[in-house]
Coordinates of C-alpha atoms and ligand atoms in Angstrom, one line a residue:
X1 CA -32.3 -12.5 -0.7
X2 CA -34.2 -15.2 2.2
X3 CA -36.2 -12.9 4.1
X4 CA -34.2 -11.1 7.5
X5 CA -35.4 -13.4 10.4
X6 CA -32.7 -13.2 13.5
X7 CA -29.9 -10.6 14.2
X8 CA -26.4 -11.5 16.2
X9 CA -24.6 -8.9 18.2
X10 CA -20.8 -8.0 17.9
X11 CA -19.3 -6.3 20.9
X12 CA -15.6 -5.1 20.4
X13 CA -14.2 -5.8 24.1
X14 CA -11.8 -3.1 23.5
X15 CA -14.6 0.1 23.4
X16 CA -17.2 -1.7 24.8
X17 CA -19.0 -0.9 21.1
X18 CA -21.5 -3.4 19.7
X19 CA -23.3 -3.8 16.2
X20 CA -26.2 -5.8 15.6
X21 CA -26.1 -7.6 12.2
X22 CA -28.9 -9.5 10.6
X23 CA -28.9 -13.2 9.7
X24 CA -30.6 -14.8 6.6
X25 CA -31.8 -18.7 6.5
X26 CA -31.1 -20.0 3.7
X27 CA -33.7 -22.8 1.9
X28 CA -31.1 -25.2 3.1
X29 CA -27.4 -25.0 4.4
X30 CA -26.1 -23.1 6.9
X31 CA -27.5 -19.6 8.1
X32 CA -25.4 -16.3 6.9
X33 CA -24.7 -13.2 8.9
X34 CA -25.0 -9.9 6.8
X35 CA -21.9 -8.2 8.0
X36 CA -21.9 -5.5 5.2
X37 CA -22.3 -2.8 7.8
X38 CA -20.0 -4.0 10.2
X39 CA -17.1 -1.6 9.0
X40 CA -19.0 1.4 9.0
X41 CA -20.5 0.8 12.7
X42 CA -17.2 -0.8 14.2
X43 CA -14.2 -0.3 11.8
X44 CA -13.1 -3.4 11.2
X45 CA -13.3 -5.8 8.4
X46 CA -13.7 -9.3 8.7
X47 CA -10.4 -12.0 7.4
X48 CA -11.0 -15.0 5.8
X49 CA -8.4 -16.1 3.5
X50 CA -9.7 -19.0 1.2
X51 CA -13.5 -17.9 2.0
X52 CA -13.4 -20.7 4.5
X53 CA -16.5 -19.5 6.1
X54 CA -17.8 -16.2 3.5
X55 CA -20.6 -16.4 1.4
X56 CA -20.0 -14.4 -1.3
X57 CA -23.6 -14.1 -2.7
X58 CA -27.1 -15.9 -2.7
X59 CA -27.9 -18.2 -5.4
X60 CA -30.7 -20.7 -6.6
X61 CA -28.3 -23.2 -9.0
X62 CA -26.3 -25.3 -6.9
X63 CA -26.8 -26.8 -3.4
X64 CA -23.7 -28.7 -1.5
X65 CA -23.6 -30.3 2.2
X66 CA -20.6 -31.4 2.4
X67 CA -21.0 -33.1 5.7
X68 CA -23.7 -35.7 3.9
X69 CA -21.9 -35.5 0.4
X70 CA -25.2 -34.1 -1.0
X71 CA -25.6 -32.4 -4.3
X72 CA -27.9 -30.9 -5.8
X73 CA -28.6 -28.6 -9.8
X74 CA -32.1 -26.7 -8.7
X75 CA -33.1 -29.0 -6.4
X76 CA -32.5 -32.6 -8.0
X77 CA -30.2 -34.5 -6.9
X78 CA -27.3 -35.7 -9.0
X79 CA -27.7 -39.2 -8.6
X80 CA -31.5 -38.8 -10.2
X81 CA -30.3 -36.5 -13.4
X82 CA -26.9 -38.9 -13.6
X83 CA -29.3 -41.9 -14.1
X84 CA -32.5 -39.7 -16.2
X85 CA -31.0 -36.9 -17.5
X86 CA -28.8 -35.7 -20.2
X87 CA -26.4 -32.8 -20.4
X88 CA -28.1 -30.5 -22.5
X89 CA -31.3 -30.8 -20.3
X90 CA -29.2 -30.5 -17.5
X91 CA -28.0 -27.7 -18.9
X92 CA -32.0 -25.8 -19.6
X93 CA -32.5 -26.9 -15.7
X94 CA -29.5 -25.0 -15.0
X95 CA -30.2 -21.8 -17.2
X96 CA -34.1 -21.6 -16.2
X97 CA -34.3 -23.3 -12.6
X98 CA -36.8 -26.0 -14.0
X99 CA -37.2 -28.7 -16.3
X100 CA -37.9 -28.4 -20.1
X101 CA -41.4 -29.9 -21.4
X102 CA -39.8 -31.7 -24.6
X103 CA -40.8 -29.0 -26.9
X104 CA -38.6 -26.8 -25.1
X105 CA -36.0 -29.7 -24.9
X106 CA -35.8 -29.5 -28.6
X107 CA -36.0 -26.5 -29.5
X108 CA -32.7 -25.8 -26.8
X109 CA -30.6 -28.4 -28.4
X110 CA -31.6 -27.5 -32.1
X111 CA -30.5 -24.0 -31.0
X112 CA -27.3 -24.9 -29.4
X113 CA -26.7 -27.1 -32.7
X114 CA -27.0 -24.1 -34.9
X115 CA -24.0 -22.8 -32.9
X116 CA -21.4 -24.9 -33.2
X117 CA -19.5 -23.5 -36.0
X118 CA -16.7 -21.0 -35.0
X119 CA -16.5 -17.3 -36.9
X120 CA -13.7 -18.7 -39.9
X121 CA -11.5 -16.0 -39.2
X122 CA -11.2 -17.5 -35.6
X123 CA -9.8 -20.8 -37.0
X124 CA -6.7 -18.8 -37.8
X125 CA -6.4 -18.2 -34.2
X126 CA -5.1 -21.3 -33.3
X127 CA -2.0 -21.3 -35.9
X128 CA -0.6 -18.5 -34.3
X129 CA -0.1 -21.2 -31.2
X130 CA 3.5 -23.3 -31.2
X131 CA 2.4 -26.7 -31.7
X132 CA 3.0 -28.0 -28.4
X133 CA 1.1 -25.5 -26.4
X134 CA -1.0 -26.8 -23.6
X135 CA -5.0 -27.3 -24.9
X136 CA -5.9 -25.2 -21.8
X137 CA -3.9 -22.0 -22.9
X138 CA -5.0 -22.6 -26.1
X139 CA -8.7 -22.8 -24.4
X140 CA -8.4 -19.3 -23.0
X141 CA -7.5 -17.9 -26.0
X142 CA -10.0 -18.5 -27.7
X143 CA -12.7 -18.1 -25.6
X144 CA -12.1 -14.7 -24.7
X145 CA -11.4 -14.2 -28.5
X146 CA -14.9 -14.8 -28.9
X147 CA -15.8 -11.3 -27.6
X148 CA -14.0 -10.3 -31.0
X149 CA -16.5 -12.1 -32.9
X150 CA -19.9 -11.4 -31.3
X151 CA -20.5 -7.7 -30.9
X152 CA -24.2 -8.3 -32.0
X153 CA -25.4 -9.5 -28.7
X154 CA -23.3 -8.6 -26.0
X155 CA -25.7 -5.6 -24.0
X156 CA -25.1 -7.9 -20.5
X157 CA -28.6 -6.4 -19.0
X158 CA -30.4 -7.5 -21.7
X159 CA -31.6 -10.9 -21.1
X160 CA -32.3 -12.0 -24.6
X161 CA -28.6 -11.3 -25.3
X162 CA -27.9 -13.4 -21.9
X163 CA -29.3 -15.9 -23.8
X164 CA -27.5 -16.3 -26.8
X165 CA -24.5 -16.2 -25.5
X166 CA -25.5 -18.8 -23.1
X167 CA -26.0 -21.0 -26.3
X168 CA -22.9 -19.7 -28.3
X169 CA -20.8 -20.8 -25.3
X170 CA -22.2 -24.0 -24.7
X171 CA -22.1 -24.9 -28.3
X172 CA -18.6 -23.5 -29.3
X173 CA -16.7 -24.8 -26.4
X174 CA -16.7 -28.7 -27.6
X175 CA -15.9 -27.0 -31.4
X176 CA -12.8 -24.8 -29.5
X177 CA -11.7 -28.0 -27.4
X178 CA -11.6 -30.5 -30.6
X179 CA -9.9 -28.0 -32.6
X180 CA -7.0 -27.3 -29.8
X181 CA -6.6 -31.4 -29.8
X182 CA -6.3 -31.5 -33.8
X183 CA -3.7 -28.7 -33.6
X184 CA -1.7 -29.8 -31.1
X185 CA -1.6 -32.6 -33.3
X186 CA -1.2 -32.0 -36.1
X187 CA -4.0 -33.1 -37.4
X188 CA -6.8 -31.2 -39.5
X189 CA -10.0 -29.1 -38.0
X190 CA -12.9 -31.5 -38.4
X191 CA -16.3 -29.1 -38.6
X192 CA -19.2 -29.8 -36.6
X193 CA -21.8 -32.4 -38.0
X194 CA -25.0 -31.4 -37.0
X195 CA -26.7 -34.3 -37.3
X196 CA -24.8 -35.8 -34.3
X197 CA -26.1 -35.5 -30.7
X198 CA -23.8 -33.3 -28.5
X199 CA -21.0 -35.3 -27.3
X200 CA -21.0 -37.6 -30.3
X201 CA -20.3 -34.2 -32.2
X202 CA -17.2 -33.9 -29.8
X203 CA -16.1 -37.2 -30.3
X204 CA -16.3 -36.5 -34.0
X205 CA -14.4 -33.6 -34.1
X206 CA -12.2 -35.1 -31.9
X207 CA -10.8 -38.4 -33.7
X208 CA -12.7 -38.8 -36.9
X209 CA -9.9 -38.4 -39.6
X210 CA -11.3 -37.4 -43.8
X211 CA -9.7 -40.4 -44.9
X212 CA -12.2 -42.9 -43.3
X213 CA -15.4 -43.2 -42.0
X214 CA -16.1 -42.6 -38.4
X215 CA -18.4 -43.3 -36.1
X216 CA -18.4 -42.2 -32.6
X217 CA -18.9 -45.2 -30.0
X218 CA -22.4 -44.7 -28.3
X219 CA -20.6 -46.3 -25.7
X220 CA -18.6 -43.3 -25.0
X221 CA -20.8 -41.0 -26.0
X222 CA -23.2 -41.9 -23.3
X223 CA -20.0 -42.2 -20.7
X224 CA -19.1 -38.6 -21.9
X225 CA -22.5 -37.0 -21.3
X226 CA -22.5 -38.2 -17.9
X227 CA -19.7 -37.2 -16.8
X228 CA -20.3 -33.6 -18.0
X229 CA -23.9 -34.0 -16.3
X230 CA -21.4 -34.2 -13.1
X231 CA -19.4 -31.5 -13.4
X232 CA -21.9 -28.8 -15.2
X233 CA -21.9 -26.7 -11.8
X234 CA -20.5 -26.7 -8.2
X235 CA -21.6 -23.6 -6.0
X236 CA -19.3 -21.1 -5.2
X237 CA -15.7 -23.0 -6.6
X238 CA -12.8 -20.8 -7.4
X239 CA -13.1 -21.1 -11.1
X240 CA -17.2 -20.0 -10.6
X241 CA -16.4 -17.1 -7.8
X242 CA -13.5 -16.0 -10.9
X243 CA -16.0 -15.6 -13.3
X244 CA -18.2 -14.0 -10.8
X245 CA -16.1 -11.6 -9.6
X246 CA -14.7 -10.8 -13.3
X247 CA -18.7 -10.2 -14.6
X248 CA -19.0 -8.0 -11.4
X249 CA -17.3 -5.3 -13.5
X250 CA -19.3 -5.9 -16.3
X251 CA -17.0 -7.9 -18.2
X252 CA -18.4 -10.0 -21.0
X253 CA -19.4 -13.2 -20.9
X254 CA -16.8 -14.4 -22.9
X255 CA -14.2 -12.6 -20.9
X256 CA -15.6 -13.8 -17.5
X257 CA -15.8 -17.0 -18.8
X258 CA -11.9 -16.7 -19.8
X259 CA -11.2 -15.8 -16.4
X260 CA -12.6 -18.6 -15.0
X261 CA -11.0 -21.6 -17.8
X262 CA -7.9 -20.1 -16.6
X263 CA -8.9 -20.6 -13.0
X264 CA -10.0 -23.7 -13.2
X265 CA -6.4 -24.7 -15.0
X266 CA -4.9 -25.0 -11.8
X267 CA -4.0 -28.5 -9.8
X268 CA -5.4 -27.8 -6.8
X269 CA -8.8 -27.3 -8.9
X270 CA -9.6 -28.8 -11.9
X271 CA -6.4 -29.5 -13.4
X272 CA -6.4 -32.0 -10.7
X273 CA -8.1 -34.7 -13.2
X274 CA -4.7 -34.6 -14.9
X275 CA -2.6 -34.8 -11.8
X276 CA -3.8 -37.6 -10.7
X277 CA -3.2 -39.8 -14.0
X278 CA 0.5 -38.3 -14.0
X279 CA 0.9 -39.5 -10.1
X280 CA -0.9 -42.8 -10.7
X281 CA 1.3 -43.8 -13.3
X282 CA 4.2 -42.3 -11.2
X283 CA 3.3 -44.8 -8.6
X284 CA 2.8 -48.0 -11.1
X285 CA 6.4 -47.1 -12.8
X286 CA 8.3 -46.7 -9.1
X287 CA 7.3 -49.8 -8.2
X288 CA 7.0 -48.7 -4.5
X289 CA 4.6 -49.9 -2.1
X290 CA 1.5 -47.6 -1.9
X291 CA 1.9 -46.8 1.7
X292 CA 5.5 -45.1 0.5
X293 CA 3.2 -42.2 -1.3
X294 CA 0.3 -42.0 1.2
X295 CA 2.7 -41.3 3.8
X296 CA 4.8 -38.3 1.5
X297 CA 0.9 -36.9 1.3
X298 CA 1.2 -36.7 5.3
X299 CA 4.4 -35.5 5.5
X300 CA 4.7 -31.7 6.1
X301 CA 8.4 -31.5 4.6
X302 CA 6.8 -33.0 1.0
X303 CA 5.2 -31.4 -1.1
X304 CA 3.7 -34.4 -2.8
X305 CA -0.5 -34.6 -2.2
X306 CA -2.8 -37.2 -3.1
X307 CA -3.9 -35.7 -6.4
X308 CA -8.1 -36.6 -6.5
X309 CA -8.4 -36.6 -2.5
X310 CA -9.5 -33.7 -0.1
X311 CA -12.3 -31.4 -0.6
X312 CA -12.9 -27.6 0.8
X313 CA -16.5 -28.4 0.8
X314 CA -16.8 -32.2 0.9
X315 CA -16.1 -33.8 4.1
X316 CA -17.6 -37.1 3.0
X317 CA -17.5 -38.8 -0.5
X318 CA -17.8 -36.6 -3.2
X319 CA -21.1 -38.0 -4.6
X320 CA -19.6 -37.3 -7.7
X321 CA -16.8 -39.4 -7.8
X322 CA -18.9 -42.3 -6.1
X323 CA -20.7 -42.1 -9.8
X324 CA -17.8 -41.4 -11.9
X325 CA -16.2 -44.8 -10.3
X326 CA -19.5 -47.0 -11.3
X327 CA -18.8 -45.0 -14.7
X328 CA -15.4 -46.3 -14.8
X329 CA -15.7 -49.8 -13.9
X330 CA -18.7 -50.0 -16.5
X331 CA -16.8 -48.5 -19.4
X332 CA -13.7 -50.9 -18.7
X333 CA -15.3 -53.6 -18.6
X334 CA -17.5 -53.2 -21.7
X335 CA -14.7 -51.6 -23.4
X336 CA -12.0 -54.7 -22.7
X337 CA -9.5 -51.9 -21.7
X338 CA -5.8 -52.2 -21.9
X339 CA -3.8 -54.0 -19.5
X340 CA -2.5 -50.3 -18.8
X341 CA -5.8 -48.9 -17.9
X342 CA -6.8 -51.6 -15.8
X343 CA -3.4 -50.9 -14.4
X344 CA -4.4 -47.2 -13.3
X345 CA -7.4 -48.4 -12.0
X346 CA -6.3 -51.1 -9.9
X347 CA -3.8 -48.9 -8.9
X348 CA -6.7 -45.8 -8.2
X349 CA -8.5 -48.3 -6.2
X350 CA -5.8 -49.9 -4.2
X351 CA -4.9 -46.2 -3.2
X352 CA -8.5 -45.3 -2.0
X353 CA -8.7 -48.4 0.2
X354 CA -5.2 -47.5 2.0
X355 CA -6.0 -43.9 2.5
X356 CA -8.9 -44.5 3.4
X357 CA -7.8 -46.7 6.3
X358 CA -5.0 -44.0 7.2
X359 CA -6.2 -42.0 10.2
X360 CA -4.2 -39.0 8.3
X361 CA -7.2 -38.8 6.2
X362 CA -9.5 -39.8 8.1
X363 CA -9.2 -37.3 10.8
X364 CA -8.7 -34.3 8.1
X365 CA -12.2 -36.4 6.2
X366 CA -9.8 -36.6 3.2
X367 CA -12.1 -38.6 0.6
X368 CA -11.8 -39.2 -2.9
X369 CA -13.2 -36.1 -5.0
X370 CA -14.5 -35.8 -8.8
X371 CA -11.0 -35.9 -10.1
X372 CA -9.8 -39.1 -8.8
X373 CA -11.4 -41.7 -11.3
X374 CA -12.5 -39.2 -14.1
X375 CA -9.0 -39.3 -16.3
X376 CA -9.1 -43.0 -16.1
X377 CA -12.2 -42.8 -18.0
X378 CA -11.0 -40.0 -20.4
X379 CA -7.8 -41.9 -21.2
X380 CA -9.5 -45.5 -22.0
X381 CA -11.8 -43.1 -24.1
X382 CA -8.3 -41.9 -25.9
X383 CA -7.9 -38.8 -24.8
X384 CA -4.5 -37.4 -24.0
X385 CA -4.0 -35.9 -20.5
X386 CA -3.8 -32.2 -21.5
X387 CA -7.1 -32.7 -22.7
X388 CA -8.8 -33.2 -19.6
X389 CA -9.0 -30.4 -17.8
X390 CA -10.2 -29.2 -21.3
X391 CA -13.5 -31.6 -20.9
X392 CA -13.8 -30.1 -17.3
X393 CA -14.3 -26.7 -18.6
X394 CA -16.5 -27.8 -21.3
X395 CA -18.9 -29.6 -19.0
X396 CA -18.4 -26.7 -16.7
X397 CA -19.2 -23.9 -18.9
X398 CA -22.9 -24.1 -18.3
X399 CA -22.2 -23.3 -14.5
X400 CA -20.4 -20.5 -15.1
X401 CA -22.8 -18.6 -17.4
X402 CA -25.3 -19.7 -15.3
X403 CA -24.2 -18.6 -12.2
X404 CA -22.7 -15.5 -14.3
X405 CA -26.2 -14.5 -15.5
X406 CA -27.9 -14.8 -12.0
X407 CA -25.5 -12.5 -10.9
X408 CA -26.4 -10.1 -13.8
X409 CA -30.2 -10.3 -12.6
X410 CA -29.3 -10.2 -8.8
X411 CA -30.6 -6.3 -8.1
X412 CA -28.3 -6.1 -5.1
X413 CA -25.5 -7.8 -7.1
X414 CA -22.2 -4.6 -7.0
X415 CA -18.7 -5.0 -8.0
X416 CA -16.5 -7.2 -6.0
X417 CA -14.3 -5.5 -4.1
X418 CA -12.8 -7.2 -1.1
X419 CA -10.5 -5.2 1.4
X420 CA -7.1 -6.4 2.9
X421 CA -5.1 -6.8 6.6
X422 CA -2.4 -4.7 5.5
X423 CA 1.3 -5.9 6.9
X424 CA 3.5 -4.0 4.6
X425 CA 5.7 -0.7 5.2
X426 CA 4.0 2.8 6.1
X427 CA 4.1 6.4 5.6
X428 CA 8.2 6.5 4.6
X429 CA 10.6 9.1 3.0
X430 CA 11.7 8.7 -0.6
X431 CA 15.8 8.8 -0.9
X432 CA 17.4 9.4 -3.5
X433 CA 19.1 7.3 -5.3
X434 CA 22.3 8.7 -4.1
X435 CA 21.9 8.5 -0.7
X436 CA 20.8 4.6 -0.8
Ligands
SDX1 C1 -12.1 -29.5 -7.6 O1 -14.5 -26.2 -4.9 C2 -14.9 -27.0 -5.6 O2 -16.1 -27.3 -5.6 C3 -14.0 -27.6 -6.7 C4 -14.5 -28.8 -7.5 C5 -15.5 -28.3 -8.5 O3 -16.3 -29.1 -8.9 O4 -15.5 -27.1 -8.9 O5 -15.1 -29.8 -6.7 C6 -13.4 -29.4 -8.3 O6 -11.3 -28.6 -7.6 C7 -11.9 -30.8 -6.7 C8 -10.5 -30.7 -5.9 C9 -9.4 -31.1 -6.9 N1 -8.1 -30.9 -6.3 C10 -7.3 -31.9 -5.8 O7 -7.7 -33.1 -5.9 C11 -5.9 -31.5 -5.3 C12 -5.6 -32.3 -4.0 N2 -6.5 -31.8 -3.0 C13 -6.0 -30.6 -2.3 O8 -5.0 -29.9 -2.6 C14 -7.0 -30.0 -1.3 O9 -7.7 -31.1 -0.7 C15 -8.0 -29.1 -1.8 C16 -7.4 -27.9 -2.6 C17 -9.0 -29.7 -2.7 C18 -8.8 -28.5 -0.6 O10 -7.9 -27.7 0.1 P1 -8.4 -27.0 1.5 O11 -9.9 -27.1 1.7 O12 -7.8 -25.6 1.5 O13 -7.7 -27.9 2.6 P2 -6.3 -27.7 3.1 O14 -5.3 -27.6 1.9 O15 -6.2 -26.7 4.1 O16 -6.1 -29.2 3.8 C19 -6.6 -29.4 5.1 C20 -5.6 -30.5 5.6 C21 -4.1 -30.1 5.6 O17 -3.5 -30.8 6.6 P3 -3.2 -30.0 8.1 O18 -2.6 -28.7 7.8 O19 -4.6 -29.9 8.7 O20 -2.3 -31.0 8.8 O21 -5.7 -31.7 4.8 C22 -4.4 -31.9 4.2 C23 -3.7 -30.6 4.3 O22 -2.3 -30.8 4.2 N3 -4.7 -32.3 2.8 C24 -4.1 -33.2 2.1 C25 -4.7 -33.2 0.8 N4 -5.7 -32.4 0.8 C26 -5.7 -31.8 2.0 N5 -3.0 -34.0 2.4 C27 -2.6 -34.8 1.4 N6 -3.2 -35.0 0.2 C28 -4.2 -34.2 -0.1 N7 -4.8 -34.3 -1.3

């Protein structure tokens, strides 16, 4: 914890009482007021529905200002390791808060490699799934099946068995994502072929079929890895703060990790990446003038949103999706895509310059976020929808047992436990059922 510097004082007008709490300064980002004692000195809790302005623990991973649209894994900025780095470094830098020397490099992604097989008995799981269940359920199945499996290493305070799991999950989770594809499908498991670099595996056991020869496109390999480089953390999100708060009770990994896939599922999180490929192509078949969406998005009385816009942190471009745009026009163009997927993009694009111009947004600082443009790029690179929230918690994996093992070093770390402004009914008479 940054070291005690300043204190603020809380009077309650009512009794006249005050508390004095400490503030912490952070490395960077705004100060934080320790208000852990403030129910024992004054009686009251705090209320902050959403965590609007709550920090619910320090950490060293992942640095956001959302006024400049900065991020940040350890310190480098995103735009550096999007253009140098690759996921599975990104992935060391995330685990152990530096860079690898390329011995290290190595030996991390040969031990990853020799992961990426699933326990056979797992592979069963998935035909007890109806054929047309959604990847993501699928996904959180099997991942907090895992804890079935791997027994050996699961003592959470020991860091060596931190460790492993680290590199189970990172490795498994392409191997559990390809195999809910083929399923769905119909189509059979393709194993893991080592000899392939990480995404290129993916891509493999993704769309190579037994009857041909198949090589993944470098192309999209490179596109891929990227793109997970941009979503392998975030701070504090609600899919992260899940798994947090599930680890507090010293869950495993793999169950923590469960918690926060299914988190993460939702629209107004990552499942967004999705939504916003269903509304574009809602919008190109309705044949309606943009403007008719962008102003349902401002009207209270609709429910409809701008799937890919507005951010709790960001309040300027998401650097992220500034990158994964440049990604997308790149891999369009070299690819040739479809008159469709031009389509969506023209139509993604067109959208971002009129509600960008609309002083709706522009007085809430409603900008484009990571989800906007990255389905654009999954579908030219053939994958379905369903899947994409799928490749979110891949990439996003490595944030959450990151952030999940700093928590289970953090001496001052105790189970989360937050308190409630209660509004409901009090101290009443049970009746019987005759007399109701
Ligand atoms: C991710 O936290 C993270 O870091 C998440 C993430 C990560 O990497 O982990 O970055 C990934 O989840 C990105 C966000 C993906 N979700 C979407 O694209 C769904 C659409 N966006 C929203 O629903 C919304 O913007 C949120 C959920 C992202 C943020 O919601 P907030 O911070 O709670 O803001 P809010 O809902 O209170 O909105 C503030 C105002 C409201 O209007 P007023 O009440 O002030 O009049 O902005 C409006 C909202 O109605 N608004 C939108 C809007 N988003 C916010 N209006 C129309 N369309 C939108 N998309």
């Amino acid at each position: 914890m940054s070291s005690e510097t300043e204190t603020v004082t809380i009077t309650d007008n009512t009794t006249g009482k005050q508390v004095t709490l400490p503030m912490y300064t952070p490395t960077a980002g705004p100060k934080v007021i320790d208000i852990g004692k403030l129910y024992k000195e004054l009686g009251y809790f705090t209320y902050d529905p959403g965590f609007m302005s709550t920090a619910s623990c320090s950490s060293a991973i992942t640095f956001l200002d959302g006024g400049r649209g900065v991020l940040q894994y350890r310190g480098y900025p995103i735009e550096q390791l999007a253009e140098q780095s690759s996921y599975l470094e990104v992935c060391f830098l995330l685990l152990n808060n530096r860079l690898p020397k390329k011995e290290e490099l190595d030996y991390f992604i040969n031990t990853v490699t020799q992961h990426t097989m699933l326990h056979e008995a797992m592979i069963r799981f998935f035909s007890g799934f109806r054929r047309d269940a959604h990847p993501m359920a699928i996904m959180v199945g099997c991942v907090g099946a895992l804890a079935a499996f791997y027994h050996d290493h699961m003592d959470i305070h020991n860091e060596e068995h931190r460790m492993i799991t680290a590199y189970r999950l990172i490795a498994k989770m392409p191997t559990i994502a390809a195999m809910s594809y083929r399923y769905a499908n119909g189509k059979p498991f393709v194993y893991p072929r080592n000899s392939l670099s990480y995404t290129e595996n993916f891509l493999y056991m993704m769309f190579s079929m037994p009857s041909e020869e198949y090589t993944p496109d470098p192309l999209l390999a490179k596109a891929l890895d990227l793109i997970m480089i941009l979503h392998a953390d975030h701070e504090q999100n609600a899919s992260t703060s899940t798994v947090r708060l599930a680890g507090s009770s010293d869950a495993n990994p793999f169950a923590a990790v469960a918690s926060g896939i299914a988190a993460l599922w939702g629209p107004a999180h990552g499942g967004a990446n999705e939504a916003v490929v269903r509304m574009l192509i809602d919008i190109n078949e309705s044949g309606k003038p943009l403007q008719t969406f962008v102003d349902r998005a401002k009207d209270k009385n609709d429910s409809f949103r701008l799937m890919g816009f507005g951010h709790r942190v960001y309040k300027n471009y998401d650097p992220r999706a500034r990158l994964i745009r440049e990604i997308c026009h790149k891999l369009l163009n070299d690819m040739e895509a479809s008159s469709e997927q031009q389509k969506l993009l023209d139509t993604a694009m067109a959208l971002e310059q009129v509600a960008l111009h609309d002083d709706y947004f522009v007085e809430r600082n409603l900008y484009p976020n990571v989800d906007f443009y990255s389905g654009i790029i999954f579908l030219a690179m053939g994958i379905p929808m369903n899947m994409f929230t799928v490749i979110f918690a891949m990439a996003r994996t490595i944030g959450w047992i990151s952030q999940w093992s700093e928590m289970m070093s953090d001496h001052e770390a105790k189970i989360g436990r937050p308190r409630q402004l209660y509004t409901g009914a009090i101290d009443l008479d049970y009746l019987p059922i005759e007399k109701r």
